[in-house]
Short mmCIF file of C-alpha atoms in Angstrom, two decimals:
data_model
loop_
_atom_site.label_atom_id
_atom_site.label_comp_id
_atom_site.label_asym_id
_atom_site.label_seq_id
_atom_site.Cartn_x
_atom_site.Cartn_y
_atom_site.Cartn_z
CA MET A 25 92.85 -21.90 121.32
CA LYS A 26 94.59 -18.36 121.18
CA SER A 27 92.05 -17.95 117.96
CA SER A 28 88.95 -19.71 119.30
CA LEU A 29 89.22 -17.17 122.71
CA GLY A 30 90.27 -14.14 120.15
CA LYS A 31 87.28 -15.81 118.07
CA LYS A 32 85.21 -15.08 121.49
CA ILE A 33 85.77 -12.45 122.67
CA VAL A 34 85.17 -10.63 119.71
CA PHE A 35 81.76 -11.95 119.93
CA VAL A 36 80.92 -10.49 123.29
CA ILE A 37 82.63 -7.00 121.83
CA LEU A 38 80.03 -7.63 119.21
CA ILE A 39 77.28 -8.57 121.25
CA VAL A 40 77.71 -5.72 123.28
CA TRP A 41 77.90 -3.11 121.29
CA ALA A 42 74.31 -4.34 119.69
CA ALA A 43 73.39 -4.14 123.32
CA ILE A 44 74.34 0.04 123.07
CA GLN A 45 73.07 -0.05 119.92
CA LEU A 46 69.77 -1.47 120.46
CA PHE A 47 69.48 0.15 123.42
CA PRO A 48 67.71 3.38 122.06
CA LEU A 49 64.86 1.87 120.69
CA TYR A 50 63.94 -0.06 123.09
CA TRP A 51 63.84 3.62 125.19
CA MET A 52 60.97 4.75 123.28
CA PHE A 53 59.56 2.30 122.83
CA THR A 54 58.70 1.45 126.57
CA PHE A 55 59.09 5.41 126.47
CA SER A 56 55.49 4.95 124.52
CA LEU A 57 54.08 2.64 127.10
CA LYS A 58 54.45 4.66 130.07
CA ASP A 59 51.99 7.47 131.69
CA ASN A 60 54.34 10.58 133.11
CA SER A 61 54.86 9.15 136.60
CA GLU A 62 56.70 6.04 135.50
CA ILE A 63 58.14 8.34 132.91
CA PHE A 64 59.82 11.31 135.14
CA GLY A 65 59.51 8.33 138.44
CA GLN A 66 61.22 5.09 139.61
CA ASN A 67 60.74 3.48 136.37
CA ILE A 68 62.74 4.59 134.10
CA ILE A 69 64.93 2.17 131.30
CA GLY A 70 62.40 -0.35 133.20
CA LEU A 71 59.45 -2.59 131.29
CA PRO A 72 56.21 -0.13 131.98
CA ARG A 73 54.05 -1.56 135.16
CA ASN A 74 50.78 -0.84 133.06
CA TRP A 75 50.90 -1.07 129.55
CA LEU A 76 48.89 1.81 128.20
CA TRP A 77 48.89 1.05 124.65
CA SER A 78 46.25 3.73 124.60
CA ASN A 79 49.02 6.28 124.47
CA TYR A 80 48.21 5.15 120.94
CA SER A 81 45.06 5.60 119.67
CA GLU A 82 45.30 8.96 122.08
CA ALA A 83 48.36 9.77 118.87
CA LEU A 84 46.65 8.66 116.02
CA THR A 85 43.18 10.29 117.18
CA THR A 86 43.76 13.33 119.45
CA GLY A 87 47.14 14.39 117.83
CA ASN A 88 46.16 13.44 114.45
CA MET A 89 49.13 11.33 113.52
CA GLY A 90 47.16 8.96 111.13
CA ARG A 91 47.41 12.65 108.76
CA TYR A 92 50.12 13.56 109.01
CA PHE A 93 52.00 9.43 108.84
CA PHE A 94 49.64 10.05 105.54
CA ASN A 95 50.78 13.89 104.30
CA SER A 96 54.54 12.32 104.76
CA VAL A 97 53.75 8.78 103.06
CA ILE A 98 52.45 11.56 99.91
CA VAL A 99 56.01 13.78 100.14
CA THR A 100 58.08 11.24 100.38
CA GLY A 101 56.68 8.94 97.86
CA GLY A 102 56.46 11.87 95.52
CA THR A 103 60.28 12.66 96.17
CA ILE A 104 61.28 9.43 95.16
CA LEU A 105 59.78 9.46 92.21
CA LEU A 106 60.66 12.96 90.80
CA THR A 107 64.21 12.70 92.10
CA THR A 108 64.73 8.49 90.36
CA MET A 109 62.85 9.59 87.61
CA LEU A 110 65.01 13.23 86.86
CA ALA A 111 68.38 11.85 87.92
CA LEU A 112 67.65 8.49 85.13
CA MET A 113 66.85 11.49 81.71
CA ALA A 114 69.35 13.38 83.65
CA THR A 115 71.90 11.01 83.35
CA TYR A 116 71.65 8.96 80.62
CA ALA A 117 72.07 12.12 79.18
CA LEU A 118 74.95 13.50 80.87
CA THR A 119 76.57 9.89 79.87
CA ARG A 120 75.46 8.19 76.87
CA MET A 121 74.74 11.09 74.40
CA ILE A 122 76.81 14.10 73.56
CA TRP A 123 76.25 17.34 73.18
CA ARG A 124 77.63 21.03 73.87
CA GLY A 125 77.67 21.94 77.89
CA GLN A 126 77.63 18.07 79.06
CA LYS A 127 80.85 18.02 81.47
CA VAL A 128 79.64 21.71 82.67
CA MET A 129 76.72 20.71 83.27
CA ASN A 130 77.94 17.93 84.59
CA MET A 131 79.88 19.27 87.55
CA VAL A 132 76.67 21.91 87.60
CA PHE A 133 74.67 18.89 88.95
CA MET A 134 77.80 17.65 90.69
CA LEU A 135 77.86 20.79 92.63
CA GLY A 136 74.79 20.73 94.28
CA LEU A 137 76.58 18.05 97.03
CA THR A 138 78.03 21.00 98.80
CA VAL A 139 74.92 23.45 98.78
CA SER A 140 73.79 22.31 101.63
CA ILE A 141 70.13 21.93 101.74
CA HIS A 142 68.87 25.00 104.47
CA ALA A 143 71.98 26.92 103.23
CA ALA A 144 69.12 27.36 100.82
CA ILE A 145 66.58 28.29 103.18
CA LEU A 146 65.64 32.05 102.17
CA PRO A 147 65.52 31.81 98.78
CA VAL A 148 63.98 28.62 98.25
CA PHE A 149 60.87 30.63 100.36
CA ILE A 150 60.50 33.26 98.23
CA ILE A 151 60.62 31.85 94.82
CA LEU A 152 57.85 29.23 97.07
CA ARG A 153 56.09 31.97 97.48
CA ASN A 154 56.13 34.10 94.32
CA LEU A 155 54.95 30.88 92.80
CA LYS A 156 52.30 30.44 95.00
CA MET A 157 53.48 27.34 96.50
CA LEU A 158 53.69 27.50 99.76
CA ASP A 159 51.20 25.64 101.70
CA SER A 160 50.74 22.38 99.75
CA TYR A 161 52.64 19.27 99.30
CA GLN A 162 54.75 21.04 96.22
CA ALA A 163 56.26 23.15 98.24
CA LEU A 164 58.14 19.54 99.85
CA ILE A 165 58.22 18.41 97.66
CA LEU A 166 60.36 20.13 95.13
CA PRO A 167 62.93 21.02 97.49
CA TYR A 168 63.39 17.76 98.46
CA SER A 169 63.51 16.22 94.58
CA ALA A 170 66.01 19.51 93.29
CA PHE A 171 68.47 19.21 97.11
CA ALA A 172 68.76 15.07 96.40
CA LEU A 173 69.07 15.30 92.08
CA SER A 174 72.26 15.70 92.26
CA MET A 175 73.00 12.74 94.95
CA ALA A 176 71.01 10.02 92.70
CA ILE A 177 72.93 11.74 89.28
CA LEU A 178 76.38 11.04 90.91
CA ILE A 179 75.28 7.40 92.21
CA SER A 180 73.50 6.80 89.04
CA GLY A 181 75.40 7.84 86.67
CA SER A 182 78.59 5.36 88.57
CA PHE A 183 76.62 2.25 87.63
CA MET A 184 74.98 3.42 84.38
CA GLN A 185 78.87 3.50 82.90
CA SER A 186 79.09 0.12 83.65
CA ILE A 187 76.00 -1.07 81.30
CA PRO A 188 77.98 -2.21 77.92
CA ARG A 189 77.65 0.33 75.59
CA GLU A 190 77.45 -2.69 72.66
CA LEU A 191 73.45 -3.89 74.46
CA GLU A 192 72.73 -0.07 72.83
CA GLU A 193 74.67 -0.48 69.63
CA SER A 194 72.16 -3.99 68.87
CA ALA A 195 68.69 -2.56 69.86
CA CYS A 196 69.50 0.53 67.96
CA ILE A 197 70.66 -1.84 64.90
CA ASP A 198 67.07 -3.12 65.43
CA GLY A 199 65.19 0.05 65.49
CA CYS A 200 64.77 0.42 68.76
CA SER A 201 64.38 4.12 69.81
CA VAL A 202 66.16 6.49 72.07
CA TYR A 203 63.70 6.14 74.24
CA GLY A 204 63.51 2.27 73.73
CA ILE A 205 66.66 1.66 74.65
CA PHE A 206 66.19 4.31 78.02
CA PHE A 207 62.34 2.48 79.32
CA ARG A 208 63.69 -1.49 77.46
CA ILE A 209 67.07 -1.39 78.60
CA ILE A 210 68.75 0.66 80.43
CA LEU A 211 65.82 0.73 83.08
CA PRO A 212 65.83 -2.61 84.15
CA LEU A 213 69.31 -2.75 84.53
CA MET A 214 69.45 0.49 87.01
CA LYS A 215 67.17 -1.72 89.40
CA PRO A 216 69.76 -1.84 92.26
CA ALA A 217 70.79 1.75 91.91
CA LEU A 218 67.16 3.28 91.31
CA SER A 219 66.83 0.35 94.65
CA THR A 220 69.61 2.24 96.68
CA ILE A 221 68.48 6.28 95.74
CA GLY A 222 65.51 6.08 96.61
CA ILE A 223 66.34 4.82 100.06
CA PHE A 224 68.91 7.74 100.48
CA VAL A 225 65.95 9.91 99.39
CA PHE A 226 63.88 8.42 101.43
CA LEU A 227 65.93 8.71 104.88
CA GLN A 228 66.15 12.25 103.62
CA ALA A 229 62.68 13.24 102.69
CA TRP A 230 60.72 11.67 105.54
CA ASN A 231 63.35 12.91 108.54
CA GLU A 232 63.35 16.96 106.93
CA LEU A 233 62.12 18.73 109.82
CA MET A 234 63.17 22.17 108.74
CA PHE A 235 61.50 23.16 105.34
CA ALA A 236 58.42 21.22 106.85
CA VAL A 237 58.50 23.38 109.44
CA ILE A 238 59.00 26.94 107.31
CA PHE A 239 56.66 26.27 104.44
CA ILE A 240 53.98 24.68 105.59
CA SER A 241 51.80 26.32 108.05
CA SER A 242 48.36 23.96 107.63
CA SER A 243 47.37 20.71 109.70
CA LYS A 244 46.52 19.94 106.01
CA TYR A 245 49.85 19.04 104.86
CA ARG A 246 51.65 18.73 107.75
CA THR A 247 54.13 15.90 108.07
CA LEU A 248 54.85 13.84 110.95
CA SER A 249 58.33 15.10 112.01
CA VAL A 250 56.11 18.90 112.62
CA GLY A 251 53.14 16.68 114.11
CA ILE A 252 55.30 15.76 116.59
CA GLN A 253 56.02 18.68 117.52
CA THR A 254 52.97 19.72 117.98
CA LEU A 255 51.66 17.24 121.15
CA CYS A 256 53.91 19.57 123.30
CA GLY A 257 51.21 21.89 125.85
CA ALA A 258 51.67 25.22 126.34
CA TYR A 259 51.84 24.45 129.85
CA THR A 260 51.68 20.91 131.19
CA THR A 261 52.31 17.79 128.63
CA ASP A 262 51.45 14.24 128.14
CA TRP A 263 54.87 12.27 127.18
CA GLY A 264 53.09 8.68 126.44
CA PRO A 265 51.69 9.94 123.49
CA ILE A 266 54.71 11.24 122.58
CA GLY A 267 56.30 8.78 122.86
CA ALA A 268 54.27 6.95 120.70
CA ALA A 269 54.06 9.24 117.66
CA LEU A 270 58.26 8.80 118.18
CA VAL A 271 57.40 4.79 117.48
CA ILE A 272 54.88 5.74 114.55
CA ALA A 273 57.55 7.80 112.87
CA THR A 274 61.14 5.28 113.48
CA PHE A 275 58.46 2.58 111.77
CA PRO A 276 58.55 2.86 108.31
CA THR A 277 62.47 3.76 108.16
CA LEU A 278 63.03 0.47 110.55
CA ILE A 279 61.61 -1.83 107.61
CA VAL A 280 62.46 -0.11 105.22
CA TYR A 281 66.21 -0.76 106.45
CA CYS A 282 64.90 -4.22 107.12
CA PHE A 283 64.17 -4.91 103.83
CA MET A 284 66.13 -3.00 101.32
CA ASN A 285 69.69 -2.95 103.62
CA LYS A 286 71.39 -6.04 101.56
CA LYS A 287 70.39 -4.24 98.05
CA ILE A 288 72.27 -0.90 99.10
CA GLN A 289 74.81 -3.86 100.29
CA GLU A 290 75.14 -5.60 96.70
CA SER A 291 74.43 -1.98 94.56
CA LEU A 292 77.16 -0.36 96.00
CA LEU A 293 79.64 -2.98 95.40
CA VAL A 294 78.86 -3.80 92.33
CA GLY A 295 79.07 -0.07 91.13
CA ALA A 296 82.52 -0.06 93.12
CA VAL A 297 83.40 -2.98 90.69
CA LYS A 298 82.06 -1.87 87.54
CA GLY A 299 82.94 1.88 87.99
#
């Protein structure tokens, strides 16, 4: 009886905790379907009296959220592809090959974990300005990839070390080249690590604000995180479309979490057990 009562108490506590965690999502969704009178009136938390789905159309058309969403997809997708490609090649060289300066280069990559992405705004800005890359997709993709590379190498390195070297030796005996070993043997076995790297890079690039504000000046390349700020008026602000824009910006993150959370847990557990 004591065990059953304890389980019920724990179950109730977990339900309450889940409700607390989900409440911001509920509030943001209902917030996006209200007008200013309801948001600042008596119906702050409750369901909307008038479900204003027009806030979403206004955010996508007048607020240009559709264009900003497309830009965020390009920047995030390019960052994920570039980071995973460079991380896997660097990890293979650091863990599978023997060459002079191998340990020093590995330490240099790991030192990147100690540098905050916002601590290098000024030098990165100067470099991009000299290369004439400001106000372009490259102005965000290259810095995002550079700062995500250390974490990606750390994740892929611990996983790649768990792959038996006998697989590569047998492939080499069969006449497979270094590139063939990498693309035919190592790369297929690295799928759990790739999914983990992809999700971490996605969350970093999709939600980043400071680089996007400083390096992008025109609306042609503006991302969602910056575009939401433009919905605020100089004198008056219609907060319903802003809430709709926030839902649009949050929706991809929720989709990624719902479909990929098990792969993250599995890849982290595999790396912990094998590494």
